Short mmCIF file of C-alpha atoms and ligand atoms in Angstrom, two decimals:
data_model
loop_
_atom_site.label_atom_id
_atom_site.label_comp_id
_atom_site.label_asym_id
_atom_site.label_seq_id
_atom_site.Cartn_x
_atom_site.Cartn_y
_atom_site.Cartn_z
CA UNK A 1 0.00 0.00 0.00
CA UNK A 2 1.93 2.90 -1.37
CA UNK A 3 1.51 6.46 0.12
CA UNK A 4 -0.53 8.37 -2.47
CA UNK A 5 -2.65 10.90 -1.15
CA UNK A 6 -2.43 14.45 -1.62
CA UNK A 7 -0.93 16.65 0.96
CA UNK A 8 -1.40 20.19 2.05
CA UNK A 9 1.71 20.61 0.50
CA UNK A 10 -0.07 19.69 -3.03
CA UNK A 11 -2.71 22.68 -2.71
CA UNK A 12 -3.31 26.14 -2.84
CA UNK A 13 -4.70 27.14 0.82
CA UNK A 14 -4.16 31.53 0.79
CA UNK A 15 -7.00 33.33 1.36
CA UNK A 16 -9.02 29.43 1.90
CA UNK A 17 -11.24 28.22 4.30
CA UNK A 18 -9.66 25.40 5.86
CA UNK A 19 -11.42 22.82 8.05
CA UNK A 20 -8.87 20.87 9.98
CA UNK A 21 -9.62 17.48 11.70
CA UNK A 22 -7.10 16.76 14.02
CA UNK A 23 -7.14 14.34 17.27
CA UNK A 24 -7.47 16.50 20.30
CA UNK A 25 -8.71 13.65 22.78
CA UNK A 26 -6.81 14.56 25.03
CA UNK A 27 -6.98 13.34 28.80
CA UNK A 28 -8.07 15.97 31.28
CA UNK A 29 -8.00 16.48 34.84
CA UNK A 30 -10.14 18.92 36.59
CA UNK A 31 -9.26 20.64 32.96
CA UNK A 32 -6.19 20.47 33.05
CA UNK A 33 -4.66 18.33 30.81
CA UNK A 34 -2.41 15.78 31.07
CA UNK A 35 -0.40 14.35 28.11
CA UNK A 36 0.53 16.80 25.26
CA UNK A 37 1.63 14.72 22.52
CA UNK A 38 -1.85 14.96 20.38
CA UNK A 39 -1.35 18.57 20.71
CA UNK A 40 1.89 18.31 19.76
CA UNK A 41 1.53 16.39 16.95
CA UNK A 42 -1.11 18.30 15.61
CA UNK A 43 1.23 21.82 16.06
CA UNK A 44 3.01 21.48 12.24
CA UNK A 45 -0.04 21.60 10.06
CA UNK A 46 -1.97 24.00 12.28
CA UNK A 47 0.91 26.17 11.98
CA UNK A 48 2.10 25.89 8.14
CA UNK A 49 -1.78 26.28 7.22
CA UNK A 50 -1.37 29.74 9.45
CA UNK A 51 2.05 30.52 7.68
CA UNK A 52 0.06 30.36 4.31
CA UNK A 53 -2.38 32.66 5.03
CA UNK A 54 -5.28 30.11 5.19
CA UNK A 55 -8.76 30.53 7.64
CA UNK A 56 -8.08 27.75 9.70
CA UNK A 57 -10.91 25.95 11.17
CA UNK A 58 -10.30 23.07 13.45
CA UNK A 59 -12.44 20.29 15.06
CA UNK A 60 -12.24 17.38 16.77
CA UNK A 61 -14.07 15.05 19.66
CA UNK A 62 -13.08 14.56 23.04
CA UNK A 63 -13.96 11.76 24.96
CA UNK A 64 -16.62 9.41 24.13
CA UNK A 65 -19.97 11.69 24.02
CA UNK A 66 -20.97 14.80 24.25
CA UNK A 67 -19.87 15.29 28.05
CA UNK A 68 -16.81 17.23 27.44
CA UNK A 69 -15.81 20.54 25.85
CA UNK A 70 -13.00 21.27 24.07
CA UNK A 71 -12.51 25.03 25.88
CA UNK A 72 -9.43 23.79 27.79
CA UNK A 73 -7.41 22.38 24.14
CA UNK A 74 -8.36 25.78 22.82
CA UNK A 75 -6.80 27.72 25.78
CA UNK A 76 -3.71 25.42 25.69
CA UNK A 77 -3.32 25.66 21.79
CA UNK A 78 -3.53 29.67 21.81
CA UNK A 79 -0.34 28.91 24.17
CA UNK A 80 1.09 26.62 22.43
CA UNK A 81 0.98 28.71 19.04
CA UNK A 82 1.30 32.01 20.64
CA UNK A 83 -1.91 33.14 18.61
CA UNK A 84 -5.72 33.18 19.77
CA UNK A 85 -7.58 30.50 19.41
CA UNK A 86 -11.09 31.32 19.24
CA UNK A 87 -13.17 28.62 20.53
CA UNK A 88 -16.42 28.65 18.91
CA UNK A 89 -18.85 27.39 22.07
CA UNK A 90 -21.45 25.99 19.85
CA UNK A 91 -23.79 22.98 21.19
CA UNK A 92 -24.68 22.02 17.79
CA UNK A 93 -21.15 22.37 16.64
CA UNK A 94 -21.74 24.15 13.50
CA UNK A 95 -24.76 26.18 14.63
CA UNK A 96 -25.34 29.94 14.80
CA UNK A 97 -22.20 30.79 16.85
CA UNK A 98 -19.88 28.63 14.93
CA UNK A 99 -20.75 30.11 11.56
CA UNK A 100 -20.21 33.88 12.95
CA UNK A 101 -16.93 32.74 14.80
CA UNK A 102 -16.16 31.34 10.79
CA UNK A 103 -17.96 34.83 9.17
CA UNK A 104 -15.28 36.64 11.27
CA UNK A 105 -11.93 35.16 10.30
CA UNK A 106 -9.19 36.60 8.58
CA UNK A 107 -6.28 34.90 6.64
CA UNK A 108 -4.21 33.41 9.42
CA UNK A 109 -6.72 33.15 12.14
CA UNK A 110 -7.63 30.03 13.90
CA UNK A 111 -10.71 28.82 15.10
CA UNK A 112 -12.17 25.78 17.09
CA UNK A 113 -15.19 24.21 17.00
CA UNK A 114 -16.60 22.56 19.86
CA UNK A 115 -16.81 18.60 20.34
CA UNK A 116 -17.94 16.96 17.40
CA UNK A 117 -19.51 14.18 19.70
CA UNK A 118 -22.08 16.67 20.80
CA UNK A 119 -24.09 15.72 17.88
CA UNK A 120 -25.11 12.62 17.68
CA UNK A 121 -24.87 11.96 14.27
CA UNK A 122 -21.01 12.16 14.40
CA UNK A 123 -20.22 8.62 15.15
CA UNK A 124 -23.25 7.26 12.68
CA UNK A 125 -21.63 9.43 9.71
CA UNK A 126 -25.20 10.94 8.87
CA UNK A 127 -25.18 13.09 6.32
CA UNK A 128 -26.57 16.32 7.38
CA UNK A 129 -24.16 16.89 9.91
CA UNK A 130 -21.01 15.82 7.22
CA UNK A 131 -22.75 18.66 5.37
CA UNK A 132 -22.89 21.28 7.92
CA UNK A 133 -19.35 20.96 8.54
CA UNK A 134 -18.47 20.69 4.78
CA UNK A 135 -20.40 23.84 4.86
CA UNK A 136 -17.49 25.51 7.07
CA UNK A 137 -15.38 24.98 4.61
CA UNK A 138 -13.30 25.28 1.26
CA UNK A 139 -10.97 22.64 1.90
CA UNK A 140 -10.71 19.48 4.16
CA UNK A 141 -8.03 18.56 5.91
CA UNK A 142 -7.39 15.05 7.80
CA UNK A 143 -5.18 15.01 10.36
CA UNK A 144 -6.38 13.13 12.71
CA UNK A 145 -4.51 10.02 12.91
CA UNK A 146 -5.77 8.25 15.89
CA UNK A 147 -9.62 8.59 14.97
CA UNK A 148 -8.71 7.33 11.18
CA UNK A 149 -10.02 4.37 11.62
CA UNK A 150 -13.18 4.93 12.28
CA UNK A 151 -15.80 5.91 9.52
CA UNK A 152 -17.51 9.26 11.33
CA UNK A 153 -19.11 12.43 9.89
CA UNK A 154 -15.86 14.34 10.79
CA UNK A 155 -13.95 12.01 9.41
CA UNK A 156 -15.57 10.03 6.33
CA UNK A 157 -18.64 11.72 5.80
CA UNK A 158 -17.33 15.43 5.18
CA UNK A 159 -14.97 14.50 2.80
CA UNK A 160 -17.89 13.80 0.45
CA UNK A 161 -19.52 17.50 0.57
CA UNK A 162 -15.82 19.24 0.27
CA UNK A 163 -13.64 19.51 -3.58
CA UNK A 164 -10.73 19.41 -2.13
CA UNK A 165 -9.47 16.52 0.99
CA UNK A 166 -6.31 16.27 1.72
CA UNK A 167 -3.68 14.84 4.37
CA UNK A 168 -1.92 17.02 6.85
CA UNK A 169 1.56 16.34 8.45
CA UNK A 170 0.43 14.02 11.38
CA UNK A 171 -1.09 11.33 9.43
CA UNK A 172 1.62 11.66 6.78
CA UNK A 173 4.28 10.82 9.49
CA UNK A 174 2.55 8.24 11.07
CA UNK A 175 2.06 6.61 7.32
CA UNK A 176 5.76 6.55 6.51
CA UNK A 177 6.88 5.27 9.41
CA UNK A 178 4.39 2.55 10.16
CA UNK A 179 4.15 1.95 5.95
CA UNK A 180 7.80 1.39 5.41
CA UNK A 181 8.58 -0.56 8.45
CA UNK A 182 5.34 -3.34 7.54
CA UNK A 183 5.67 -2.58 4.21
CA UNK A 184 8.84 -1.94 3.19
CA UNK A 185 10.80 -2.96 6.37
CA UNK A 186 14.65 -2.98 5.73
CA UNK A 187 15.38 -6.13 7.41
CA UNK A 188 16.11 -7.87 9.75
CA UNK A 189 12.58 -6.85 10.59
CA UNK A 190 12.02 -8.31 14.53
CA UNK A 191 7.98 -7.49 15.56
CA UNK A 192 7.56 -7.45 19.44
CA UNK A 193 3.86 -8.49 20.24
CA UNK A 194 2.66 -8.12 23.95
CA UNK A 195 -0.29 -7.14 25.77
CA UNK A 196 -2.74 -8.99 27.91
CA UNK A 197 -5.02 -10.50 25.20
CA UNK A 198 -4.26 -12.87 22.16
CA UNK A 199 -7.49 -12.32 20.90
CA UNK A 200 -7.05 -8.52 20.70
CA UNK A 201 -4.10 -9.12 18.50
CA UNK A 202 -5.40 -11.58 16.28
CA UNK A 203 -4.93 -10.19 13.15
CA UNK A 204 -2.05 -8.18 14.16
CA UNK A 205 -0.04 -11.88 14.84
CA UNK A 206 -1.19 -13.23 11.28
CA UNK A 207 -0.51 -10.17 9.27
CA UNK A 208 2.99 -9.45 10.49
CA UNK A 209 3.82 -13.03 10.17
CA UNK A 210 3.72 -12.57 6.80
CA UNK A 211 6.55 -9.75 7.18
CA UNK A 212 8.70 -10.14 9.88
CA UNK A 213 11.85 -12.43 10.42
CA UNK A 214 11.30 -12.59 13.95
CA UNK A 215 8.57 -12.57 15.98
CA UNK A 216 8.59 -12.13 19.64
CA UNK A 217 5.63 -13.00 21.70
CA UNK A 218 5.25 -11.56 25.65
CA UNK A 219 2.52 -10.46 27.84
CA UNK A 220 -0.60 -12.19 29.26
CA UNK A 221 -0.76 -13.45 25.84
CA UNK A 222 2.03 -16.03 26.04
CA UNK A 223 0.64 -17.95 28.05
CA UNK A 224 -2.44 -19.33 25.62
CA UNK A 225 0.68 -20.04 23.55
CA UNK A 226 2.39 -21.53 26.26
CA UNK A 227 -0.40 -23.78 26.97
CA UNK A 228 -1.51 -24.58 23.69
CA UNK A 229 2.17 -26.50 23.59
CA UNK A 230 1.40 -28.12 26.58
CA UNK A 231 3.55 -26.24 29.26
CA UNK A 232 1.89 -25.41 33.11
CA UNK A 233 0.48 -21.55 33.25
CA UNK A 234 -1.15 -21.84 36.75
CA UNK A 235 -3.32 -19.76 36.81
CA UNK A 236 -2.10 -16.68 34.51
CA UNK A 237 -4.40 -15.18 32.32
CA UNK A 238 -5.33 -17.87 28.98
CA UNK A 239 -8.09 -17.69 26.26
CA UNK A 240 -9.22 -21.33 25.95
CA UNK A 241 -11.00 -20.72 22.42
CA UNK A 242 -7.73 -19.31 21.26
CA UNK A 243 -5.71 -22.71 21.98
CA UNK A 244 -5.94 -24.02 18.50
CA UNK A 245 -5.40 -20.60 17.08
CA UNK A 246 -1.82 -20.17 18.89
CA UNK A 247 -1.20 -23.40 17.65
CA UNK A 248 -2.34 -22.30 13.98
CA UNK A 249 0.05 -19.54 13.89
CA UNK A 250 3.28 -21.47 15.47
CA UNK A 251 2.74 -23.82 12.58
CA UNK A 252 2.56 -20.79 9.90
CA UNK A 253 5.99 -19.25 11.69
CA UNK A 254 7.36 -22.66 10.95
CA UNK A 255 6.25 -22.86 7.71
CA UNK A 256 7.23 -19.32 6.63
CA UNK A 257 10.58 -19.62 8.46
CA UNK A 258 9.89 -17.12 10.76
CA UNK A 259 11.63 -16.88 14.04
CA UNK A 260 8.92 -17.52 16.81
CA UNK A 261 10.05 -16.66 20.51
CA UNK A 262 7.87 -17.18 23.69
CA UNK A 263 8.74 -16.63 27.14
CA UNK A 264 11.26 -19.14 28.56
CA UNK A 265 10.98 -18.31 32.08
CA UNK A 266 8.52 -15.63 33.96
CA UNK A 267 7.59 -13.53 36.81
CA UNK A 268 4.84 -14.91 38.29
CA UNK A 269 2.74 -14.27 41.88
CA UNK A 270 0.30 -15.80 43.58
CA UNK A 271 -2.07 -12.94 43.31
CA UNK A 272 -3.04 -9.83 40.65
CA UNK A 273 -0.75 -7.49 42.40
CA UNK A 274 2.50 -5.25 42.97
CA UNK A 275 4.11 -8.14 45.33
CA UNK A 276 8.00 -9.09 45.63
CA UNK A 277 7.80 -11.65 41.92
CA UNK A 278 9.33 -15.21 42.04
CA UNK A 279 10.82 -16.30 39.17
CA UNK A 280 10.60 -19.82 37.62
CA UNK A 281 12.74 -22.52 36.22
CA UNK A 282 11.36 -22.57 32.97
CA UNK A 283 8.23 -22.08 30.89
CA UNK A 284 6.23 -23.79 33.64
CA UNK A 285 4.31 -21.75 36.09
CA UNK A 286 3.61 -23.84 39.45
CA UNK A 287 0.43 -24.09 40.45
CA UNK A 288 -1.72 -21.79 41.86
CA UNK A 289 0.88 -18.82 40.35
CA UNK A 290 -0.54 -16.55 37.83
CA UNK A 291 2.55 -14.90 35.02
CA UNK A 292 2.97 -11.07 35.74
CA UNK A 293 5.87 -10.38 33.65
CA UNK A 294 8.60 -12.39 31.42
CA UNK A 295 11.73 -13.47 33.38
CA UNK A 296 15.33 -12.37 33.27
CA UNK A 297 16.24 -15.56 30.79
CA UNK A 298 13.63 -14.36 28.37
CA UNK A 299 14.70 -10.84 28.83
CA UNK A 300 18.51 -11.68 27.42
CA UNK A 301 16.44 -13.90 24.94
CA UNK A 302 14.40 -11.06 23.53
CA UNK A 303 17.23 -8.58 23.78
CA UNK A 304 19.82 -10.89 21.89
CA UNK A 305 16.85 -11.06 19.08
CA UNK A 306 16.61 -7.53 18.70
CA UNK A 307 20.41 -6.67 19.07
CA UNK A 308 21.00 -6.84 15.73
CA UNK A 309 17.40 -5.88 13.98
CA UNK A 310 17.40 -2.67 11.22
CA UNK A 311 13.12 -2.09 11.43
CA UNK A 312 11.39 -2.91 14.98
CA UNK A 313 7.57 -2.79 15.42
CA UNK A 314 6.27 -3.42 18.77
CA UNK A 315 2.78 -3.53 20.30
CA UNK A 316 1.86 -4.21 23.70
CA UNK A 317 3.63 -4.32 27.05
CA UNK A 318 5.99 -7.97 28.08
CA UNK A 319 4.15 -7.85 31.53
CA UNK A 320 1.55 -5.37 33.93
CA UNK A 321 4.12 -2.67 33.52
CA UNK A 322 2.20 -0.74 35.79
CA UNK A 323 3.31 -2.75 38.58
CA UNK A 324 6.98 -1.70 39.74
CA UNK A 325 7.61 -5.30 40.53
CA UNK A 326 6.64 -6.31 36.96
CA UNK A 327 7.53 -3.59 34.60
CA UNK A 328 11.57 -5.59 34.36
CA UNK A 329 10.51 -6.99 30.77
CA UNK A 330 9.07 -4.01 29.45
CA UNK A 331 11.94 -1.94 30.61
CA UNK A 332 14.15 -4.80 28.83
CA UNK A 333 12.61 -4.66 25.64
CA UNK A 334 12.36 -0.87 25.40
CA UNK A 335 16.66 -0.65 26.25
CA UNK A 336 17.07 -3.45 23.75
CA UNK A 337 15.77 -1.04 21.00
CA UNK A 338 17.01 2.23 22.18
CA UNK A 339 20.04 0.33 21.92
CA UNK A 340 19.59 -1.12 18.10
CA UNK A 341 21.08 -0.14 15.24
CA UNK A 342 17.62 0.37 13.86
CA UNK A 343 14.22 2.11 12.90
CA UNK A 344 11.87 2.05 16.25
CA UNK A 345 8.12 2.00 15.99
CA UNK A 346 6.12 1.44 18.96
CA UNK A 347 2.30 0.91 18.09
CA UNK A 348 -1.04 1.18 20.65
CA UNK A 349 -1.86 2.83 23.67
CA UNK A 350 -0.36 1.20 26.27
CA UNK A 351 2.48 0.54 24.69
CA UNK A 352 2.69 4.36 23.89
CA UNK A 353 2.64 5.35 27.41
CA UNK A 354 4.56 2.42 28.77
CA UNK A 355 7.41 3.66 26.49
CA UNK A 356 6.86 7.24 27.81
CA UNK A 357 6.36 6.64 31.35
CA UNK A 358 9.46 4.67 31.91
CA UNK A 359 11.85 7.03 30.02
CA UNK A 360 12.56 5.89 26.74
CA UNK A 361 10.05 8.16 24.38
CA UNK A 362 13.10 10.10 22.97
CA UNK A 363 15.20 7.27 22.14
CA UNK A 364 12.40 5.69 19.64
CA UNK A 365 11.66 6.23 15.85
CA UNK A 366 8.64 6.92 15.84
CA UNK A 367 5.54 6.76 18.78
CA UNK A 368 2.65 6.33 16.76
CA UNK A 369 -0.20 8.93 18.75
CA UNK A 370 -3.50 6.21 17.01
CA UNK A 371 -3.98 3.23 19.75
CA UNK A 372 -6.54 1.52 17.87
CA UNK A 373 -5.66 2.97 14.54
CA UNK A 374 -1.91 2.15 14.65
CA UNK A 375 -2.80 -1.57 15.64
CA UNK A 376 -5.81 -1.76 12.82
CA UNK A 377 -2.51 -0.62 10.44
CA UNK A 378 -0.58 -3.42 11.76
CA UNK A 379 -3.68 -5.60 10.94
CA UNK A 380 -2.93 -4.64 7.57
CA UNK A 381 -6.49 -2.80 7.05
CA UNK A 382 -6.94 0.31 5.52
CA UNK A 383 -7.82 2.81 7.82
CA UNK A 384 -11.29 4.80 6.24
CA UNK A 385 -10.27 8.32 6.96
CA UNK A 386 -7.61 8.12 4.89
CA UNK A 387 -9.09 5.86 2.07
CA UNK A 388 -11.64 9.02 1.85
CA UNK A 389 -8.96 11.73 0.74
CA UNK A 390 -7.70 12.78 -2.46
CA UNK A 391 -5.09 10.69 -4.44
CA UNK A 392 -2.36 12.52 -5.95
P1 ADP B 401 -1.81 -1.69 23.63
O1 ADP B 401 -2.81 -0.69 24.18
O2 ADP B 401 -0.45 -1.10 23.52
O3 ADP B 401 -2.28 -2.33 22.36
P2 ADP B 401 -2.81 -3.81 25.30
O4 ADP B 401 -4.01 -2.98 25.61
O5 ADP B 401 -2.98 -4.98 24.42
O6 ADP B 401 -1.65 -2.86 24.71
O7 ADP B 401 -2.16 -4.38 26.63
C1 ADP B 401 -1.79 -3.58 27.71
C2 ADP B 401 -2.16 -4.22 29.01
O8 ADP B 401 -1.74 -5.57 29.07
C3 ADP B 401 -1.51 -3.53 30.17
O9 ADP B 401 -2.50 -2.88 30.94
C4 ADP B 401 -0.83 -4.63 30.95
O10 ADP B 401 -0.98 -4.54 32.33
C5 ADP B 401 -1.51 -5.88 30.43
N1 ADP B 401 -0.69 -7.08 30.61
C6 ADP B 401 0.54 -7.32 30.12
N2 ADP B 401 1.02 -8.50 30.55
C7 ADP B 401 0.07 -9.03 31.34
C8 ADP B 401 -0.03 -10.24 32.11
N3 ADP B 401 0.97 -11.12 32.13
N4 ADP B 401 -1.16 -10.46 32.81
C9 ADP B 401 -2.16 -9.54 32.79
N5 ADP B 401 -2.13 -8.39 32.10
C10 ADP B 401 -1.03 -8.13 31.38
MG1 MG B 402 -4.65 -0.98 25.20
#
């Protein structure tokens, strides 16, 4: 899947009205909030669409409904740009105060529309709401990588009421970096696969098993591969209806020649929480223990596997990294790649803040900011909201 959508780059936006989607669901905390990166991310094509003189018009949800505003992004982003932000407190999103806020601009101003959740037709992708923000607007833009999977008036719908829908900076980034490394990966391409459930990953495991040369398995999901071999879990965490599906895809690494590692050893308790971890022999888990984390042999294992990788991909955390006691094999596998000779790419968003929480954000590739819509990339779909813009 080449990259071949127009870019903001590719048009004419002077003088334009410019209606920018971009992925400010951001979490808050008595509004204030707490993790930046969206923002961030979303900084470059706010500010070359201000640099080029167009009427920049952004909008985005936050949160799941229609609970929360977006007043606190807008207040941040006037900071953040060192320009006004007018935030366009509108309950219908594009009613009679949006479209005066809009009537109002001049070239280089930027305004934001309130969240697009308070109408309920966003998620459905009705068409009279696609229409009223098309209305807005000269020119779409989609920036919005982490909502890009998912088909929504904002998203999808809009694109079809607008002549001109194009890609911003964001979702180009996050393109090339998770497109070349699954696509074009200059090898040896190692995929580290963690998390706490195999049937979240499903298609995540088959697709990149097509594409890696190595691929490492850790998590609460090793153990329904552990046990569909036969070894003792205890009582870790196991999806019985997955059994003959771990099984399925150790046979298709063995026919496809690809490297398959599972834990060899783990960190395991006797209850679900932060406790002093015992570590076992082996693969086996004694009874009665459930596996919090991978052990240290796995952890030289993993690391000796990734030592000399050019492209990693990696999607959920070795263990409950949000337990001190258990956060050794995530910490192990994030080193192991700051360390590499190669391209970094850490996908979901767990793994996202795992990575950032225990110090190692800088010293990656690339972070991708889409949870679900960096792992429905790895699942080799095509993500909607960018399927909807314009090819070059
Ligand atoms: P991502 O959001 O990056 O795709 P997931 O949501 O799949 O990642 O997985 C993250 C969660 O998996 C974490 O909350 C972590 O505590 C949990 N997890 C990892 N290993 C285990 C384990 N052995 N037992 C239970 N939960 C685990
Ligand atoms: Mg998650």
């Amino acid at each position: 899947m080449g990259f071949n959508k127009k870019t903001i780059e590719d048009i004419e936006v002077r003088g334009k009205r410019v209606l920018v989607r971009c992925d400010f669901n951001v979490p808050l905390k008595d509004g204030v909030i707490t993790d930046e990166n969206r923002l961030n991310g979303a900084l470059p094509t706010i500010k070359y669409l201000i640099d080029n003189g167009a009427k920049v018009i952004l909008c985005s949800h936050i949160g799941k409904d229609a609970s929360k505003t977006l007043e606190p992004v807008s207040k941040r982003l006037s900071e953040m740009l060192n320009k006004e932000v007018v935030f366009a407190r509108d309950e219908e999103v594009v009613g009679a105060n949006a479209r005066a806020a809009v009537e109002k601009m001049n070239d280089g101003d930027v305004v934001l529309l309130e969240n697009t959740r308070c109408r309920k037709e966003e998620t459905k992708n009705v068409e009279e709401f696609s229409k009223e923000l098309a209305s807005l607007a000269d020119i779409f833009v989609n920036d919005a990588f982490g909502t890009a999977h998912r088909a929504h008036c904002s998203t999808v719908g809009v694109t079809d009421y607008v002549d001109t829908a194009v890609c911003g900076y964001l979702i180009q980034k996050e393109l090339k970096f998770l497109g070349d490394a699954v696509n074009n990966p200059v090898r040896p391409f190692v995929a580290i696969l963690g998390g706490a459930k195999v049937s979240d990953k499903i298609a995540v495991i088959n697709n990149l098993l097509d594409k890696v040369d190595t691929l490492i398995i850790g998590g609460g999901m090793a153990y329904t591969f552990l046990k569909a071999q036969g070894y003792e879990i205890g009582t870790s965490l196991v999806e019985e209806d997955r059994l003959d599906y771990a099984l399925e895809m150790i046979q298709k690494a063995k026919d496809k020649g690809v490297k398959f590692l599972l834990p060899v050893d783990h960190r395991v308790a006797t209850e679900f929480k932060d406790v002093e971890p015992v570590v076992t022999e082996d693969q086996n888990i004694p009874a009665g223990h459930m596996g919090l984390d991978i052990g240290p042999k796995t952890e030289e294992l993993y690391a000796d596997a990734i030592k000399d990788a050019k492209t990693v991909v990696w999607n959920g955390p070795m263990g409950v990294f949000e337990f001190e006691n258990f956060n050794k094999g995530t910490i192990a596998v994030a080193k192991a790649m700051a360390d590499a000779d190669a391209t970094t790419v850490i996908g979901g968003g767990d793994s996202a803040a795992a990575v950032n929480i225990l110090g190692f954000g800088d010293k990656m590739t690339h972070i991708s900011t889409g949870g679900g819509a960096s792992l429905e990339f790895l699942e080799g779909k095509e993500l909607p909201g960018i399927v909807a813009l314009n090819n070059k």
